[in-house]
Coordinates of C-alpha atoms and ligand atoms in Angstrom, one line a residue:
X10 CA -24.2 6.4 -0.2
X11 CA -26.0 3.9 -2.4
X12 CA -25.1 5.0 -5.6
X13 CA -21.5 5.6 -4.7
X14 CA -21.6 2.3 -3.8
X15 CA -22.7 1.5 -7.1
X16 CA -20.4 3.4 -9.1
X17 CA -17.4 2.3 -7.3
X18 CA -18.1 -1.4 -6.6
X19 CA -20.8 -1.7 -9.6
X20 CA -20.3 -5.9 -8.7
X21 CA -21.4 -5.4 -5.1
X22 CA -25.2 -4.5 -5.3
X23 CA -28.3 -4.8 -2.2
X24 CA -30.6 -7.5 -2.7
X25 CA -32.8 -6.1 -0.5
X26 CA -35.2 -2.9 -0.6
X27 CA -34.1 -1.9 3.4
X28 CA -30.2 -2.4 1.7
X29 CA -29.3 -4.4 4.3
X30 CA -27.9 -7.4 2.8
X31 CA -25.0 -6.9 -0.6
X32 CA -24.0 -9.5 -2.8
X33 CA -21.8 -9.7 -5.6
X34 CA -17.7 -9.3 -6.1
X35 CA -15.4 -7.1 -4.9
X36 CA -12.5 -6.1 -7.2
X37 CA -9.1 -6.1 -6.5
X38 CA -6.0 -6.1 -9.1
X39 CA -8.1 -7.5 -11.7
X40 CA -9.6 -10.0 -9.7
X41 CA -13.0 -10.8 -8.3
X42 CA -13.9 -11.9 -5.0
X43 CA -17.3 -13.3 -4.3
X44 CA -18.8 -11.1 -1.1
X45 CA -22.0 -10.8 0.6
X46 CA -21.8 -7.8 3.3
X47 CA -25.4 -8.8 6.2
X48 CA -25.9 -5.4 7.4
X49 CA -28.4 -4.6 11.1
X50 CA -31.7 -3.1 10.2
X51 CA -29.6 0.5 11.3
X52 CA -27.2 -0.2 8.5
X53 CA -24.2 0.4 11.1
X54 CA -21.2 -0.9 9.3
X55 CA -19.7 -1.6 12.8
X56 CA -22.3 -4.7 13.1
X57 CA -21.9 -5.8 10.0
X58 CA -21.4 -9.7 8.9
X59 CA -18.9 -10.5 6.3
X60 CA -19.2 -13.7 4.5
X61 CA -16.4 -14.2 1.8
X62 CA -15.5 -16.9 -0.4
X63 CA -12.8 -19.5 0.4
X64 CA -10.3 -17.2 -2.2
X65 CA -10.9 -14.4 0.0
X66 CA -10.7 -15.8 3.1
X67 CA -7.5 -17.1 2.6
X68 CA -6.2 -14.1 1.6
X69 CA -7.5 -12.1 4.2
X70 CA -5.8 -15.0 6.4
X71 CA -3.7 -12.8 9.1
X72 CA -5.6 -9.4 8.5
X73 CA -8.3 -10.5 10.1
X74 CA -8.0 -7.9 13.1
X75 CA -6.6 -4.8 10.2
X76 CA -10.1 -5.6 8.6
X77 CA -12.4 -5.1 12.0
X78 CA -10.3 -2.5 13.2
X79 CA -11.0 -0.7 9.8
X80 CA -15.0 -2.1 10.0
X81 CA -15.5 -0.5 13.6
X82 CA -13.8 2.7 12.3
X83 CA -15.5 2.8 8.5
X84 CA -18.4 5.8 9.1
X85 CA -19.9 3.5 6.1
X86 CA -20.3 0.6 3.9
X87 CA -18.6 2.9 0.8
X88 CA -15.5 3.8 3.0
X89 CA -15.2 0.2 5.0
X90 CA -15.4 -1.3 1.2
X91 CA -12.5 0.8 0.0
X92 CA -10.8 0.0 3.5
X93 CA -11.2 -3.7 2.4
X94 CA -9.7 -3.5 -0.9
X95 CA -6.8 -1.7 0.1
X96 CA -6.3 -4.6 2.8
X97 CA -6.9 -6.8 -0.1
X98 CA -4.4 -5.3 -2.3
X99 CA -1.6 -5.3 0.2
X100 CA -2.5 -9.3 1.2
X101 CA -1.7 -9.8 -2.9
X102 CA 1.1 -8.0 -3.1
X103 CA 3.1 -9.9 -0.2
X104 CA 2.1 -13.4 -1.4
X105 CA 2.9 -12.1 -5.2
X106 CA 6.3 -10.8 -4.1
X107 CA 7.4 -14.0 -1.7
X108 CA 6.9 -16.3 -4.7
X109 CA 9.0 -14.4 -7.2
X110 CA 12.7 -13.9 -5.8
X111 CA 15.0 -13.2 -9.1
X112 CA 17.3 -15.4 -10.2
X113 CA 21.6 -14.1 -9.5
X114 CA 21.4 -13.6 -13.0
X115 CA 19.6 -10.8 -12.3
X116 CA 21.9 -8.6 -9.7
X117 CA 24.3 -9.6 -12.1
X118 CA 22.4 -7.6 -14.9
X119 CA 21.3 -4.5 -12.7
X120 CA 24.8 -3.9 -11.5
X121 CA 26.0 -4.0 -15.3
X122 CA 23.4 -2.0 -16.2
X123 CA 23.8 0.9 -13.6
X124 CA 27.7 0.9 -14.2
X125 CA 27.0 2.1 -17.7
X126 CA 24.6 4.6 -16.7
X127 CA 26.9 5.7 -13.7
X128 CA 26.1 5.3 -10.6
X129 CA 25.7 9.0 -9.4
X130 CA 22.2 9.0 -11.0
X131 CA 21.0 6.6 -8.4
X132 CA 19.4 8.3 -6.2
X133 CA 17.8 5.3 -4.1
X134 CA 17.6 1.0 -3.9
X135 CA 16.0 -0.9 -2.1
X136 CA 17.4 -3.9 -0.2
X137 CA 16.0 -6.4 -2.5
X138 CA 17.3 -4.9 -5.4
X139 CA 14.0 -4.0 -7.1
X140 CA 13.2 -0.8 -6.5
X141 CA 15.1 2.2 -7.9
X142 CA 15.1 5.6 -8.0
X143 CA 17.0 7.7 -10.8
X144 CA 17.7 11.8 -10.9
X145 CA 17.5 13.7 -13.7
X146 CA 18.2 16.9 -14.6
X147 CA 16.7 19.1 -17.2
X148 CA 17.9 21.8 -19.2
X149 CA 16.5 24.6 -16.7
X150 CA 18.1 22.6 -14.2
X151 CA 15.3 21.3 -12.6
X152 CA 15.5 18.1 -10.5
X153 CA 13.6 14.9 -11.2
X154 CA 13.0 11.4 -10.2
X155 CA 11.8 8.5 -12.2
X156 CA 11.0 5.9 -10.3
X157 CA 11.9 2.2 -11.7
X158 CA 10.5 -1.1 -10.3
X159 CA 11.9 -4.1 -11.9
X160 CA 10.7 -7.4 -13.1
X161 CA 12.0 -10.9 -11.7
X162 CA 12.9 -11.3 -15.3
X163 CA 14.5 -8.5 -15.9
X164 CA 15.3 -7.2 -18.8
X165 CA 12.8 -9.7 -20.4
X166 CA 10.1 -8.4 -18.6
X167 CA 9.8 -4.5 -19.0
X168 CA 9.9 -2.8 -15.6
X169 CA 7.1 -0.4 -14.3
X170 CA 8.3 3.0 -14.1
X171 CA 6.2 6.3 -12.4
X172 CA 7.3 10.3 -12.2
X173 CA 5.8 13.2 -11.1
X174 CA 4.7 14.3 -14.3
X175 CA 1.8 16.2 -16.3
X176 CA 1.3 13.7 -18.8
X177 CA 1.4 9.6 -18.7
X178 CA 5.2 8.2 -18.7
X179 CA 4.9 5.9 -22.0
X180 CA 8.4 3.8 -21.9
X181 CA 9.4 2.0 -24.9
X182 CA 10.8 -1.4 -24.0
X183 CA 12.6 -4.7 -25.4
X184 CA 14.5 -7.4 -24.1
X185 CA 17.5 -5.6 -25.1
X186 CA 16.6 -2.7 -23.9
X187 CA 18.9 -1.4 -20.6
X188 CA 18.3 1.8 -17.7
X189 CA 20.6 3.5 -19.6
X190 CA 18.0 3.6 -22.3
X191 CA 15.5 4.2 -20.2
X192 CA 16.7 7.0 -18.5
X193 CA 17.5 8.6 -22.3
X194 CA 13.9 8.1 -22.5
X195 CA 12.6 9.9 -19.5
X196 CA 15.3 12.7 -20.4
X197 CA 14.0 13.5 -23.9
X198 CA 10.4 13.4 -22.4
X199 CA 11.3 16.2 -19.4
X200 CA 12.5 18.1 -22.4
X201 CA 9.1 18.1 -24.1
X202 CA 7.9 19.5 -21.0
X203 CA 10.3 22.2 -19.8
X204 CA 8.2 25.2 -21.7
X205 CA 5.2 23.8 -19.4
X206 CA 7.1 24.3 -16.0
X207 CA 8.6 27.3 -17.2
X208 CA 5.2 29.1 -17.7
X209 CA 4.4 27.6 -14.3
X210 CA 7.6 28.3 -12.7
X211 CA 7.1 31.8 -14.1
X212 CA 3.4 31.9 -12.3
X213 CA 4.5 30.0 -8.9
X214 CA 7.1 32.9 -8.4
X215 CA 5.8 36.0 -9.4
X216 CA 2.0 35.3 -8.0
X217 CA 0.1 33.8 -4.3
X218 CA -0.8 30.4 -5.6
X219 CA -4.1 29.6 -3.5
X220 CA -4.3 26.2 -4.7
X221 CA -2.6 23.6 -4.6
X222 CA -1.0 24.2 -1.3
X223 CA 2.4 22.5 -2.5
X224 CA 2.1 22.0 -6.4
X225 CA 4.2 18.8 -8.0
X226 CA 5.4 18.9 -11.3
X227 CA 2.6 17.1 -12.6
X228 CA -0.6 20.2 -11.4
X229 CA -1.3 21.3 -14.0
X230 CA -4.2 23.9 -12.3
X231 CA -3.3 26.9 -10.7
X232 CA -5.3 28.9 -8.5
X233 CA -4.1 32.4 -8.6
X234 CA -4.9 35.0 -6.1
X235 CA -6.1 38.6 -7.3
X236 CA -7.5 40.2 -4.3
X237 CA -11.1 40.6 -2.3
X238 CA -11.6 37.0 -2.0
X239 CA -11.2 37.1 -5.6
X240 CA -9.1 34.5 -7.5
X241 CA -8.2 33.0 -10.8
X242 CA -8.3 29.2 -11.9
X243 CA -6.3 28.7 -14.9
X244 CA -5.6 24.7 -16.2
X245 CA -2.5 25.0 -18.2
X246 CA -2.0 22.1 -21.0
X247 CA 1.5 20.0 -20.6
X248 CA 1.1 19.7 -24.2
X249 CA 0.3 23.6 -25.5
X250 CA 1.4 25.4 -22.4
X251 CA 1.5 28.9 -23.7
X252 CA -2.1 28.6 -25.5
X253 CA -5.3 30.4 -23.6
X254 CA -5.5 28.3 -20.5
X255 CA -9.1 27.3 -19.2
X256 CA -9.9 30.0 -16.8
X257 CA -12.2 30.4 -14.1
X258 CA -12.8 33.5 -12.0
X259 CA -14.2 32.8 -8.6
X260 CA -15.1 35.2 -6.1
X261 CA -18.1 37.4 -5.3
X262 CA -20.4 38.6 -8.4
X263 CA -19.6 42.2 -8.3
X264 CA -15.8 41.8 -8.7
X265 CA -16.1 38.7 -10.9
X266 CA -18.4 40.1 -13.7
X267 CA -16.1 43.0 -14.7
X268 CA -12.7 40.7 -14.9
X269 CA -15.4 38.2 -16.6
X270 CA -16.1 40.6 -19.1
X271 CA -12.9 41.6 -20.0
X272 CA -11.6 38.1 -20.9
X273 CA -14.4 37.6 -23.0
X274 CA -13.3 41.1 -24.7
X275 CA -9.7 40.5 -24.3
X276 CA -9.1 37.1 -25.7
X277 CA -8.3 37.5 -29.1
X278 CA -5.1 39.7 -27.7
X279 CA -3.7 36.2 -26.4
X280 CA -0.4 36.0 -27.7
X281 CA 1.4 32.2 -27.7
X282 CA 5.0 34.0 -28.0
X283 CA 4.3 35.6 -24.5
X284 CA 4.4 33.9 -21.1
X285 CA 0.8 32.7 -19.8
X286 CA 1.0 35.5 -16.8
X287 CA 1.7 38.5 -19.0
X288 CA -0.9 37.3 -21.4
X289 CA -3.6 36.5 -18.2
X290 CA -2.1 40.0 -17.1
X291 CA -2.7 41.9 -20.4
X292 CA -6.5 40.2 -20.8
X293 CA -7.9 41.2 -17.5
X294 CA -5.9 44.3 -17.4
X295 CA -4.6 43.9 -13.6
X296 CA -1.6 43.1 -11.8
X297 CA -1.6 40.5 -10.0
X298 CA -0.5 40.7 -5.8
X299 CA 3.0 39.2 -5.9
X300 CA 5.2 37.9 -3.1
X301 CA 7.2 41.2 -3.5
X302 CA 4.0 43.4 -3.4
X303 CA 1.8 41.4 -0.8
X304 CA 1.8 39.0 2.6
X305 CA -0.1 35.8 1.2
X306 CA -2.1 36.5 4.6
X307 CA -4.2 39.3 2.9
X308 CA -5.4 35.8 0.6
X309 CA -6.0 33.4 3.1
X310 CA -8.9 34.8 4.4
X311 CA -10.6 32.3 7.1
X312 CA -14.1 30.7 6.5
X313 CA -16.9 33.1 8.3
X314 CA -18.4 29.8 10.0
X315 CA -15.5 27.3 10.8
X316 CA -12.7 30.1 11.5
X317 CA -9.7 28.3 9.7
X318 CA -8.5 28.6 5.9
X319 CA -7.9 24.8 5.0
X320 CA -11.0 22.5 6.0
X321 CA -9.5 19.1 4.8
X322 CA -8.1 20.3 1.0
X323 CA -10.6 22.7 0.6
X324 CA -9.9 26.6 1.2
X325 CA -13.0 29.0 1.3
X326 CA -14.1 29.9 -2.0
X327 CA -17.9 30.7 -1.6
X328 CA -18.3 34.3 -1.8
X329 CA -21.0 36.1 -0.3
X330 CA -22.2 39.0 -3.6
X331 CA -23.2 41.2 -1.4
X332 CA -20.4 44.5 -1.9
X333 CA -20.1 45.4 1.6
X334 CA -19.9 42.2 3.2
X335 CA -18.2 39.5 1.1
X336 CA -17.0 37.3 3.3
X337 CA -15.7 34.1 2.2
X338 CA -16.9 30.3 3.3
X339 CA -15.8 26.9 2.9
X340 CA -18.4 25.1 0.6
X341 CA -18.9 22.6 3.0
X342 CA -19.5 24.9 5.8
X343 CA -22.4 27.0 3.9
X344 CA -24.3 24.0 3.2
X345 CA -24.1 22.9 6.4
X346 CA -25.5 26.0 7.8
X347 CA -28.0 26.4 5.4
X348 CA -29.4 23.6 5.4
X349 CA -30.1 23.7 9.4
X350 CA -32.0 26.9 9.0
X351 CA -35.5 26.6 8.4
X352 CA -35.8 29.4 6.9
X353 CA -33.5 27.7 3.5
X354 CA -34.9 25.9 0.8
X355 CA -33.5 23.6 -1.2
X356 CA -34.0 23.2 -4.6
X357 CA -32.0 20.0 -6.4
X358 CA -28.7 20.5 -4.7
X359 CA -28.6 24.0 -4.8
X360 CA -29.9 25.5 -1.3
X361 CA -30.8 29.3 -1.0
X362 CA -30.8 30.6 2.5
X363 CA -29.0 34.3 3.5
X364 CA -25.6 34.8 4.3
X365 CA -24.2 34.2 8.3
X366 CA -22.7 37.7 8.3
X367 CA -25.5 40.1 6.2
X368 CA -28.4 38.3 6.0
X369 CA -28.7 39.0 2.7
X370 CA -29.4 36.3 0.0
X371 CA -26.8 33.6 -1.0
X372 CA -26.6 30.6 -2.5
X373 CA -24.5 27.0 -2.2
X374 CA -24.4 24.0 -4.0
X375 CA -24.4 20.5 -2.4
X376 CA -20.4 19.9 -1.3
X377 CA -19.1 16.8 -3.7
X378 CA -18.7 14.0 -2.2
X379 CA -16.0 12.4 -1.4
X380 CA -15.2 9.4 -2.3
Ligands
LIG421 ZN1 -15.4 26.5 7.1
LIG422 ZN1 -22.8 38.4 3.4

């Protein structure tokens, strides 16, 4: 817990060796707020004292209760400090936004501006005018939305913009510049990327996509099902989508190690003129279960300890080796068990124990930690 502490907040550091008092800053939009957090001698976050500076205080003026309703349900001082600066972001957010109401100049402006670009690409506003949302379509007729928030001094001041994309959304802007321009912009971009979807458009429809449960236009991983608890993790570049993708085969030793071998054999055969699933078919030699071949049910094989498929994001991709059993756990689950059994040992944060099902040998590395 410490050293995530550390890493995330690397201003807000113990003073003592029982880690029971912090002192330092806590960080929020480019600010720093002096902090010291008093903890009990049980380090429960739920007794903890807070003393802030005046800055803070005032800011957290009216959140009071949000901030000990988020201390009594923190499990600890990481997630209750996280808690905080999300409190702390929305506190300077509100007073940011009350001080700056445009001038009419402004509406004046926008409504120009959107009657050029025609309104049937607005998609969404907000009732104070600042928030807009704009459709695009690209050539393969796929929909998107750029997302435009402006600037109390627009067009002076250039407006943020966000879209579910693959790579960052760099917008050029000038005072001159309108949303007519902007939206030219964010159309020549989705063009860049159109041979991307395609290749994953290709893979989402002809394939069972493990992971991610709902992919955005901006995953750029795949997790590709191939059968026996056996599955394929390609990470396909925006920017060279029809190159050799990373890959990597999970699943249980025996099935793995063959499909292994033949990319390693296979890979000069990649050919960038051919989509990334013929090429990933052609190197592994296989044929991947389809939608029209296979239920996705024959994939979604529950965890052996919890009995569900999805345990928070995670889906069960530890593999027992052994051939006749291979049953599939979460990550989390395994090294739970495990480590309860005496019988494990743990060696750095790998733990060796045997498998729930078959006794036999197996093996788990400590589940990342969330943060
Ligand atoms: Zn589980
Ligand atoms: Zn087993």
């Amino acid at each position: 817990m410490e050293s995530a502490l550390v890493k995330d907040n690397p201003l807000l550091l113990p003073l003592n060796k029982e880690k029971t008092i912090y002192d330092g800053f806590i960080t929020v939009q480019e600010r720093d707020f002096r902090l010291r957090i008093l903890l009990p001698p049980d380090r429960q976050v739920k007794q903890a004292r807070l003393h802030c500076c005046w800055q803070l205080k005032h800011l957290l003026h009216g959140y009071e209760h949000i901030v000990k309703q988020r201390q009594q349900q923190s499990p600890d001082l990481v997630t209750f400090i996280l808690e905080l600066k999300t409190v702390l972001e929305v506190g300077l957010k509100s007073r940011h936004e009350c001080r700056s109401i445009p001038p009419p100049q402004y509406y004046a402006q926008l409504i120009s501006e959107m009657e050029t670009l025609g309104w049937g690409k607005l998609l969404f506003i907000d009732t104070e005018f600042r928030t807009l949302r704009l459709k695009a379509e690209d050539s393969s007729r796929r929909q998107h939305i750029l997302n435009i928030k402006l600037k109390p001094k627009h067009p002076v001041e250039a407006p943020e913009c966000s879209a579910d994309l693959p790579v960052p959304l760099a917008m050029t802007w000038t005072p001159q510049s309108t949303l007519e321009q902007l939206h030219g912009q964010f159309l020549l971009l989705l063009e860049s990327l159109t041979e991307f979807w395609d290749v994953l458009d290709e893979i989402d429809s002809k394939t069972w996509i493990l992971e991610p449960e709902k992919p955005s236009r901006s995953d750029t991983m795949r997790r590709i099902a191939i059968g026996n608890n056996t599955s394929i993790k390609v990470e396909v570049d925006p920017r060279h989508p029809q190159m050799l993708p990373e890959c990597c085969l999970l699943g249980a030793e025996h099935v793995v190690t063959p499909l292994r071998n033949k990319l390693n054999a296979n890979m000069h055969l990649w050919n960038p003129d051919s989509s990334v699933l013929h090429n990933l078919r052609d190197v592994l030699e296989i044929e991947f279960p389809s939608p029209a071949t296979h239920e996705k049910s024959s994939f979604s094989v529950e965890c052996g300890i919890c009995y569900s498929y999805r345990l928070e994001d995670a889906i069960p991709d530890q593999v027992c080796n052994d051939p006749r059993c291979g049953q599939p756990f979460h990550q989390a689950c395994l090294y739970e068990w495990l480590r309860a059994l005496p019988s494990s040992r743990q060696s750095f944060n790998i733990v060796f124990g045997e498998c729930p099902y078959c006794s036999k040998p197996i093996t788990v590395k400590m589940a990342a930690q969330k943060s």
